[in-house]
Coordinates of C-alpha atoms and ligand atoms in Angstrom, one line a residue:
X1 CA -30.7 -45.3 23.3
X2 CA -31.0 -44.3 19.6
X3 CA -30.5 -46.4 16.5
X4 CA -29.4 -45.9 13.0
X5 CA -28.8 -48.5 10.3
X6 CA -26.3 -49.4 7.6
X7 CA -28.5 -50.6 4.8
X8 CA -26.9 -53.3 2.7
X9 CA -29.8 -55.7 1.9
X10 CA -29.5 -59.0 3.8
X11 CA -26.2 -57.7 5.4
X12 CA -27.9 -54.6 6.9
X13 CA -27.1 -53.9 10.5
X14 CA -28.0 -51.6 13.4
X15 CA -25.8 -49.0 15.1
X16 CA -27.0 -48.5 18.6
X17 CA -25.9 -45.3 20.4
X18 CA -26.5 -44.4 24.0
X19 CA -25.5 -44.4 27.7
X20 CA -25.4 -47.8 29.5
X21 CA -25.5 -50.0 26.4
X22 CA -22.8 -52.3 27.9
X23 CA -25.1 -53.3 30.7
X24 CA -27.9 -54.3 28.4
X25 CA -25.7 -55.7 25.6
X26 CA -26.8 -59.3 25.8
X27 CA -30.5 -58.4 25.6
X28 CA -29.8 -56.5 22.4
X29 CA -27.6 -59.3 21.0
X30 CA -30.0 -62.1 21.8
X31 CA -32.7 -60.1 20.0
X32 CA -30.4 -60.0 17.0
X33 CA -30.1 -63.8 17.0
X34 CA -26.9 -64.4 18.9
X35 CA -27.5 -67.5 21.0
X36 CA -24.0 -68.5 22.2
X37 CA -21.1 -66.7 23.9
X38 CA -18.7 -64.8 21.6
X39 CA -14.9 -64.8 21.7
X40 CA -14.1 -61.4 23.0
X41 CA -11.1 -59.5 21.6
X42 CA -9.9 -56.5 23.6
X43 CA -6.7 -54.9 25.1
X44 CA -5.8 -55.0 28.8
X45 CA -6.3 -51.2 29.3
X46 CA -9.9 -51.1 27.9
X47 CA -10.8 -54.4 29.5
X48 CA -9.7 -53.2 32.9
X49 CA -12.0 -50.2 32.6
X50 CA -15.0 -51.7 30.9
X51 CA -14.5 -55.5 30.8
X52 CA -16.5 -56.2 34.0
X53 CA -19.7 -54.7 32.7
X54 CA -19.3 -56.5 29.4
X55 CA -18.5 -59.8 31.2
X56 CA -21.5 -59.5 33.6
X57 CA -23.9 -58.8 30.7
X58 CA -22.6 -61.6 28.5
X59 CA -22.5 -64.1 31.4
X60 CA -26.1 -63.5 32.3
X61 CA -27.2 -64.6 28.8
X62 CA -24.5 -67.0 27.6
X63 CA -22.2 -68.1 30.4
X64 CA -18.5 -67.3 30.5
X65 CA -17.0 -65.8 27.3
X66 CA -13.3 -66.4 26.5
X67 CA -11.3 -63.2 26.1
X68 CA -8.2 -62.8 23.8
X69 CA -6.0 -59.8 24.6
X70 CA -3.9 -57.9 22.1
X71 CA -1.3 -55.3 23.1
X72 CA -2.4 -51.7 23.4
X73 CA -1.5 -49.3 20.5
X74 CA -1.2 -49.0 16.8
X75 CA 2.0 -51.0 16.7
X76 CA 0.1 -54.1 17.8
X77 CA -2.2 -54.0 14.8
X78 CA 0.0 -56.5 13.2
X79 CA 0.4 -60.1 12.1
X80 CA 1.6 -61.3 15.5
X81 CA -1.6 -60.0 17.2
X82 CA -3.7 -61.5 14.4
X83 CA -2.0 -64.9 15.0
X84 CA -2.8 -64.5 18.7
X85 CA -6.5 -64.0 17.9
X86 CA -6.6 -67.0 15.6
X87 CA -5.0 -69.1 18.4
X88 CA -7.5 -67.8 20.9
X89 CA -10.3 -68.8 18.6
X90 CA -8.9 -72.3 18.2
X91 CA -8.4 -72.6 21.9
X92 CA -12.0 -71.6 22.5
X93 CA -13.1 -74.4 20.1
X94 CA -14.4 -71.8 17.6
X95 CA -16.0 -73.0 14.4
X96 CA -18.1 -71.5 11.6
X97 CA -21.0 -70.9 14.0
X98 CA -18.8 -68.9 16.4
X99 CA -18.7 -65.1 16.5
X100 CA -16.3 -62.4 17.7
X101 CA -17.0 -59.3 19.8
X102 CA -14.5 -56.5 19.6
X103 CA -14.3 -54.3 22.7
X104 CA -12.0 -51.3 22.2
X105 CA -10.8 -48.6 19.9
X106 CA -10.1 -48.7 16.2
X107 CA -7.0 -50.9 16.6
X108 CA -9.0 -53.7 18.4
X109 CA -12.0 -53.3 16.0
X110 CA -9.9 -53.4 12.8
X111 CA -7.9 -56.4 13.9
X112 CA -10.7 -58.4 15.4
X113 CA -12.8 -57.7 12.3
X114 CA -10.1 -58.9 10.1
X115 CA -9.7 -62.1 12.2
X116 CA -13.4 -62.6 11.8
X117 CA -13.3 -62.0 8.1
X118 CA -10.6 -64.7 7.6
X119 CA -11.1 -67.3 10.3
X120 CA -12.6 -70.4 8.7
X121 CA -13.4 -68.2 5.6
X122 CA -15.4 -65.7 7.7
X123 CA -17.5 -65.6 10.8
X124 CA -19.7 -62.8 12.2
X125 CA -18.5 -60.1 14.5
X126 CA -19.9 -57.3 16.6
X127 CA -18.2 -54.0 17.3
X128 CA -18.4 -52.5 20.7
X129 CA -16.3 -49.3 20.1
X130 CA -14.9 -47.4 23.1
X131 CA -13.2 -44.4 21.5
X132 CA -15.0 -41.5 19.9
X133 CA -13.1 -42.2 16.7
X134 CA -14.1 -45.8 16.6
X135 CA -17.8 -45.0 17.4
X136 CA -18.1 -42.5 14.6
X137 CA -15.8 -44.0 12.1
X138 CA -13.8 -47.2 12.3
X139 CA -16.5 -49.5 13.8
X140 CA -19.0 -48.7 11.0
X141 CA -18.5 -49.7 7.4
X142 CA -16.7 -53.0 7.4
X143 CA -13.1 -51.9 6.6
X144 CA -11.0 -54.3 8.6
X145 CA -7.3 -55.0 8.5
X146 CA -3.8 -54.8 9.9
X147 CA -0.6 -52.9 9.2
X148 CA 2.7 -54.2 7.7
X149 CA 5.9 -52.5 8.5
X150 CA 5.9 -51.0 5.0
X151 CA 2.6 -49.2 5.7
X152 CA -0.7 -48.9 7.4
X153 CA -3.8 -51.0 6.6
X154 CA -1.9 -52.8 3.7
X155 CA -3.6 -56.1 4.5
X156 CA -7.4 -56.0 4.8
X157 CA -10.9 -56.8 3.7
X158 CA -14.4 -55.5 3.6
X159 CA -16.3 -57.5 6.2
X160 CA -19.4 -55.8 7.7
X161 CA -20.1 -56.3 11.4
X162 CA -23.5 -57.7 12.4
X163 CA -24.1 -54.8 14.8
X164 CA -22.3 -51.8 16.3
X165 CA -23.1 -51.0 20.0
X166 CA -21.7 -47.6 21.0
X167 CA -21.9 -47.0 24.7
X168 CA -21.4 -43.3 25.3
X169 CA -20.5 -44.0 28.9
X170 CA -17.3 -45.7 27.9
X171 CA -16.0 -42.3 26.6
X172 CA -15.9 -40.9 30.1
X173 CA -12.6 -42.8 30.7
X174 CA -11.1 -41.7 27.4
X175 CA -8.0 -39.4 27.7
X176 CA -9.0 -35.8 26.6
X177 CA -6.5 -35.9 23.8
X178 CA -8.2 -39.0 22.3
X179 CA -11.6 -37.3 22.7
X180 CA -10.5 -34.2 20.9
X181 CA -8.8 -36.3 18.1
X182 CA -12.1 -38.2 17.6
X183 CA -14.0 -35.0 17.5
X184 CA -12.2 -34.0 14.3
X185 CA -13.7 -37.1 12.6
X186 CA -17.1 -36.0 13.8
X187 CA -16.4 -32.5 12.5
X188 CA -15.3 -34.0 9.2
X189 CA -18.8 -35.7 8.9
X190 CA -20.4 -32.3 9.4
X191 CA -18.1 -30.7 6.9
X192 CA -18.9 -33.1 4.1
X193 CA -22.6 -33.7 4.8
X194 CA -24.3 -31.5 7.5
X195 CA -23.8 -27.9 8.3
X196 CA -26.2 -28.5 11.2
X197 CA -23.7 -30.7 12.8
X198 CA -21.0 -28.1 12.4
X199 CA -23.3 -25.6 14.1
X200 CA -24.0 -28.0 16.9
X201 CA -20.3 -28.5 17.5
X202 CA -19.7 -24.7 17.5
X203 CA -22.4 -24.2 20.1
X204 CA -21.7 -27.1 22.3
X205 CA -17.9 -27.5 22.1
X206 CA -17.2 -27.3 25.8
X207 CA -20.0 -29.7 26.7
X208 CA -18.6 -32.2 24.2
X209 CA -15.0 -31.9 25.3
X210 CA -16.1 -32.3 29.0
X211 CA -17.8 -35.5 27.9
X212 CA -21.4 -34.4 28.6
X213 CA -23.5 -37.6 27.9
X214 CA -26.2 -35.7 26.0
X215 CA -23.8 -33.8 23.8
X216 CA -21.7 -36.9 23.1
X217 CA -24.8 -38.9 22.3
X218 CA -25.9 -36.2 19.9
X219 CA -22.6 -36.0 18.0
X220 CA -22.0 -39.8 17.9
X221 CA -25.5 -40.4 16.6
X222 CA -25.3 -37.7 13.9
X223 CA -21.9 -38.7 12.7
X224 CA -22.9 -42.4 12.8
X225 CA -26.0 -41.6 10.7
X226 CA -23.8 -39.8 8.1
X227 CA -21.2 -42.6 8.0
X228 CA -24.0 -45.2 7.8
X229 CA -25.7 -43.4 4.9
X230 CA -22.5 -43.0 2.9
X231 CA -21.5 -46.7 3.4
X232 CA -25.1 -47.8 2.5
X233 CA -24.8 -45.9 -0.8
X234 CA -21.3 -47.1 -1.7
X235 CA -20.0 -50.0 0.4
X236 CA -16.9 -50.8 -1.7
X237 CA -15.8 -47.1 -2.1
X238 CA -16.4 -47.1 -5.9
X239 CA -17.0 -43.3 -5.6
X240 CA -19.3 -41.7 -3.0
X241 CA -17.6 -43.3 0.1
X242 CA -14.4 -41.4 -0.9
X243 CA -15.9 -38.2 0.6
X244 CA -15.2 -39.8 4.0
X245 CA -11.5 -39.2 3.2
X246 CA -11.9 -35.4 3.4
X247 CA -8.7 -34.1 5.0
X248 CA -7.1 -37.6 4.8
X249 CA -4.9 -37.1 1.7
X250 CA -2.6 -34.7 3.5
X251 CA -3.5 -36.1 6.9
X252 CA -2.2 -39.6 6.1
X253 CA 0.9 -38.2 4.5
X254 CA 1.7 -36.1 7.7
X255 CA 1.2 -39.2 9.8
X256 CA 3.5 -41.3 7.6
X257 CA 6.2 -38.5 7.3
X258 CA 6.4 -38.4 11.1
X259 CA 6.6 -42.1 11.6
X260 CA 3.0 -42.2 13.2
X261 CA 4.5 -40.8 16.4
X262 CA 3.7 -37.1 16.4
X263 CA -0.1 -37.0 15.7
X264 CA -3.1 -38.9 16.7
X265 CA -5.1 -39.8 13.6
X266 CA -7.7 -37.2 14.1
X267 CA -5.1 -34.5 14.7
X268 CA -3.4 -35.3 11.4
X269 CA -6.9 -35.2 9.7
X270 CA -7.4 -31.7 11.3
X271 CA -4.2 -30.5 9.7
X272 CA -5.3 -32.2 6.5
X273 CA -8.7 -30.5 6.6
X274 CA -6.9 -27.1 7.0
X275 CA -4.7 -27.9 4.0
X276 CA -7.7 -28.9 1.9
X277 CA -9.5 -25.7 2.9
X278 CA -6.4 -23.7 1.8
X279 CA -6.0 -25.5 -1.4
X280 CA -9.7 -25.4 -2.2
X281 CA -9.6 -21.6 -1.6
X282 CA -6.8 -21.3 -4.1
X283 CA -8.9 -23.2 -6.7
X284 CA -11.7 -20.7 -6.1
X285 CA -13.9 -23.2 -4.1
X286 CA -15.4 -22.5 -0.7
X287 CA -16.1 -18.8 0.0
X288 CA -13.7 -17.0 2.4
X289 CA -16.3 -16.7 5.2
X290 CA -16.9 -20.4 5.3
X291 CA -13.2 -21.2 5.1
X292 CA -12.5 -18.9 8.1
X293 CA -15.4 -20.4 10.0
X294 CA -14.0 -23.9 9.6
X295 CA -10.4 -23.0 10.4
X296 CA -11.6 -21.2 13.6
X297 CA -13.5 -24.2 14.8
X298 CA -10.6 -26.6 14.1
X299 CA -8.3 -24.3 16.2
X300 CA -10.9 -24.1 19.0
X301 CA -11.1 -27.9 19.5
X302 CA -7.5 -28.3 20.8
X303 CA -4.0 -27.1 20.3
X304 CA -2.7 -29.4 17.6
X305 CA 0.9 -30.8 17.5
X306 CA 3.0 -28.5 15.4
X307 CA 4.1 -29.1 11.8
X308 CA 7.6 -27.6 12.8
X309 CA 10.5 -29.6 11.4
X310 CA 8.4 -31.7 9.0
X311 CA 10.1 -32.0 5.6
X312 CA 7.7 -31.0 2.8
X313 CA 9.6 -33.5 0.6
X314 CA 8.9 -36.4 2.9
X315 CA 5.2 -35.4 3.1
X316 CA 5.1 -35.3 -0.7
X317 CA 6.7 -38.7 -1.0
X318 CA 4.3 -40.2 1.5
X319 CA 1.4 -38.7 -0.4
X320 CA 2.7 -40.5 -3.5
X321 CA 2.6 -43.8 -1.8
X322 CA -0.9 -43.4 -0.5
X323 CA -3.8 -45.4 -1.8
X324 CA -5.5 -42.2 -2.9
X325 CA -2.7 -41.5 -5.4
X326 CA -4.3 -43.7 -8.0
X327 CA -2.6 -44.4 -11.3
X328 CA -0.3 -41.4 -10.9
X329 CA -3.2 -39.0 -10.3
X330 CA -4.0 -37.4 -7.0
X331 CA -7.5 -37.7 -5.8
X332 CA -8.7 -35.1 -3.3
X333 CA -12.0 -34.3 -1.7
X334 CA -12.8 -30.6 -1.7
X335 CA -15.7 -28.5 -0.5
X336 CA -17.9 -26.4 -2.7
X337 CA -19.5 -25.2 0.5
X338 CA -19.8 -26.4 4.1
X339 CA -21.9 -29.5 4.4
X340 CA -21.1 -30.7 0.8
X341 CA -18.1 -32.4 -0.7
X342 CA -16.9 -33.3 -4.2
X343 CA -14.3 -35.7 -5.3
X344 CA -11.7 -34.2 -7.6
X345 CA -9.4 -36.2 -9.9
X346 CA -8.1 -33.2 -11.8
X347 CA -5.5 -32.0 -9.2
X348 CA -2.4 -30.7 -10.8
X349 CA 0.5 -32.4 -8.9
X350 CA 2.9 -29.5 -9.4
X351 CA 0.3 -27.1 -8.0
X352 CA -0.4 -29.3 -5.0
X353 CA 3.3 -29.8 -4.3
X354 CA 3.9 -26.0 -4.3
X355 CA 0.9 -25.4 -2.1
X356 CA 1.9 -28.1 0.4
X357 CA 5.4 -26.7 0.8
X358 CA 4.0 -23.2 1.5
X359 CA 1.3 -24.7 3.8
X360 CA 3.8 -26.6 5.9
X361 CA 6.3 -23.8 6.1
X362 CA 3.7 -21.1 6.9
X363 CA 1.9 -23.3 9.5
X364 CA 5.1 -24.3 11.3
X365 CA 4.9 -21.4 13.7
X366 CA 1.4 -22.1 14.9
Ligands
NAD1 P1 -6.8 -47.0 19.6 O1 -7.7 -48.2 19.3 O2 -5.4 -47.2 19.6 O3 -7.3 -46.3 20.9 C1 -6.6 -45.2 21.4 C2 -6.2 -45.4 22.9 O4 -7.3 -45.3 23.7 C3 -5.6 -46.7 23.1 O5 -4.5 -46.6 24.0 C4 -6.7 -47.5 23.8 O6 -6.3 -48.5 24.6 C5 -7.4 -46.4 24.6 N1 -8.8 -46.6 24.9 C6 -9.8 -47.1 24.1 N2 -11.0 -47.0 24.7 C7 -10.8 -46.3 25.8 C8 -11.6 -45.9 26.9 N3 -13.0 -46.0 26.8 N4 -11.1 -45.3 28.0 C9 -9.7 -45.2 28.0 N5 -8.9 -45.5 27.1 C10 -9.4 -46.1 26.0 O7 -7.1 -45.8 18.5 P2 -8.4 -45.3 17.8 O8 -8.2 -43.8 17.6 O9 -9.6 -45.7 18.4 O10 -8.3 -46.0 16.4 C11 -7.2 -45.8 15.5 C12 -7.2 -47.0 14.5 O11 -8.5 -47.0 13.8 C13 -6.1 -46.9 13.5 O12 -5.5 -48.2 13.4 C14 -6.8 -46.6 12.2 O13 -6.2 -47.1 11.1 C15 -8.2 -47.2 12.4 N6 -9.2 -46.6 11.6 C16 -10.0 -47.5 10.9 C17 -11.0 -47.0 10.1 C18 -11.9 -48.0 9.4 O14 -12.8 -47.5 8.6 N7 -11.8 -49.3 9.6 C19 -11.3 -45.6 10.1 C20 -10.5 -44.8 10.9 C21 -9.5 -45.3 11.6
LIG2 N1 -12.7 -44.2 7.3 C1 -13.1 -44.1 5.9 C2 -14.1 -45.2 5.4 O1 -14.5 -45.9 6.2 O2 -14.3 -45.3 4.3

C-alpha cells in the first residue's frame, strides 16, 4: 500500500492506494481516529461485489454498520436519492459525531459527500472509491454535489473527505469500458503535469487495460499524487485547480449535447482533449510531434463513441451554459508542451466556434 496526501492544514487527509485495502480498512480508520461505525452509502451493484469485505472489516472494529442504498447510475445523483440518505442517517440515529462512508464510483461519492456536507451542518465522510475515475479524480478534492434536471452538479459544496481509501482490487470487477473511460482521466493528469506518466501509459497500456494490479497501482498512485498536489495548492479553484479541467470544456459540452447518453465521462473528455490539442495547434501551441503523440495514445486506449450526428450548434450552446464560460468569456486549458498546462482566458469565441464545427464534422467519420 502506498500513500499520498492532500495538504490543507488541519483538514489535510491521506489517500491510500493498494491491493486489499478493503480487508484492512477498519485498522486504517481506527488509526485515523474513527471510533464508531459509519453510515455506509453505496449502490446495490457495488455492494453485491464488494460489500461483504467492507462489512466484515467494519464489523470487526465497530459492530454492524447501517447501509443506505441509492440507485445505480448518473440519473440517481439527484434530490430524491439525497433525501434517501438523509432519512437513512436519521433512521440510524446519526448526530454531529456520526460519519459517512461512501463505497462506489463518482455518483455515490459525490452524493454521499454532499449529504455529509449538509447533514446537521456537516459531518465527516470517508471515500472508498471503486471506479478508476473515482479513485483518480472524484474521490479526491472535496467537490461534492448532485444534479438538477437543468444540469449536472448544479447543487454542491466543497467538503473535503477525512480519508480516501482506493483498493485497486475493486477495479477487477469494473467493466472494461469503465476502466478505459477512467484511464482518460489518468492520461489527463499526465498531460497537464507529468510526461513520465504519459510514457508509463504508452509502455504499459495493455497491462493497465487488463487490470494488472501493479500497473493499476502505479497509475492510480501517480494520478492521485497529481490531483492531491493541485488541490493542495488551490482548494477552491481560484486558478491553478482549473488545469484539472483540461479537455473538459468541449468534453462537458459533448456530454450535454447528447443528453448524457452517448459518452462515459472519460470518453467525452478524450474527445475534448483531442479538440483542445487541435485548437492549441491552430494557436501555435504544442509542437506537431507532441500533438501527434497524444492523439495516437488517445486512440490506442479504446475505440471512442463517434461524434456522428452531433449538431455543432447544440455543442456550442451547451458550451455557453457551462460553468467555464465565465462572464461571457470562454476559459480553456491548453498545453504549451506535454506535461504542462496553462489557463487561457483570451479565447476568441468566433474562432473557437468555427474550429469546433470543423472538428466535429471532420471527426464524424472516425
Ligand atoms: P458511476 O459512479 O456511475 O460508476 C460507473 C458504473 O460502474 C456504475 O454502474 C457503478 O455501479 C459501477 N461500478 C462502480 N464500481 C464498480 C466495481 N468496482 N465493479 C463493477 N462495477 C462498478 O460513475 P463514475 O465514472 O465512477 O463517476 C461519474 C460521476 O463522477 C459523475 O457524476 C461525475 O459528475 C462525477 N465526478 C465528480 C468529480 C469531482 O471532483 N467530484 C470529478 C469527476 C467526476
Ligand atoms: N474534477 C475536477 C476537480 O476536481 O477540480
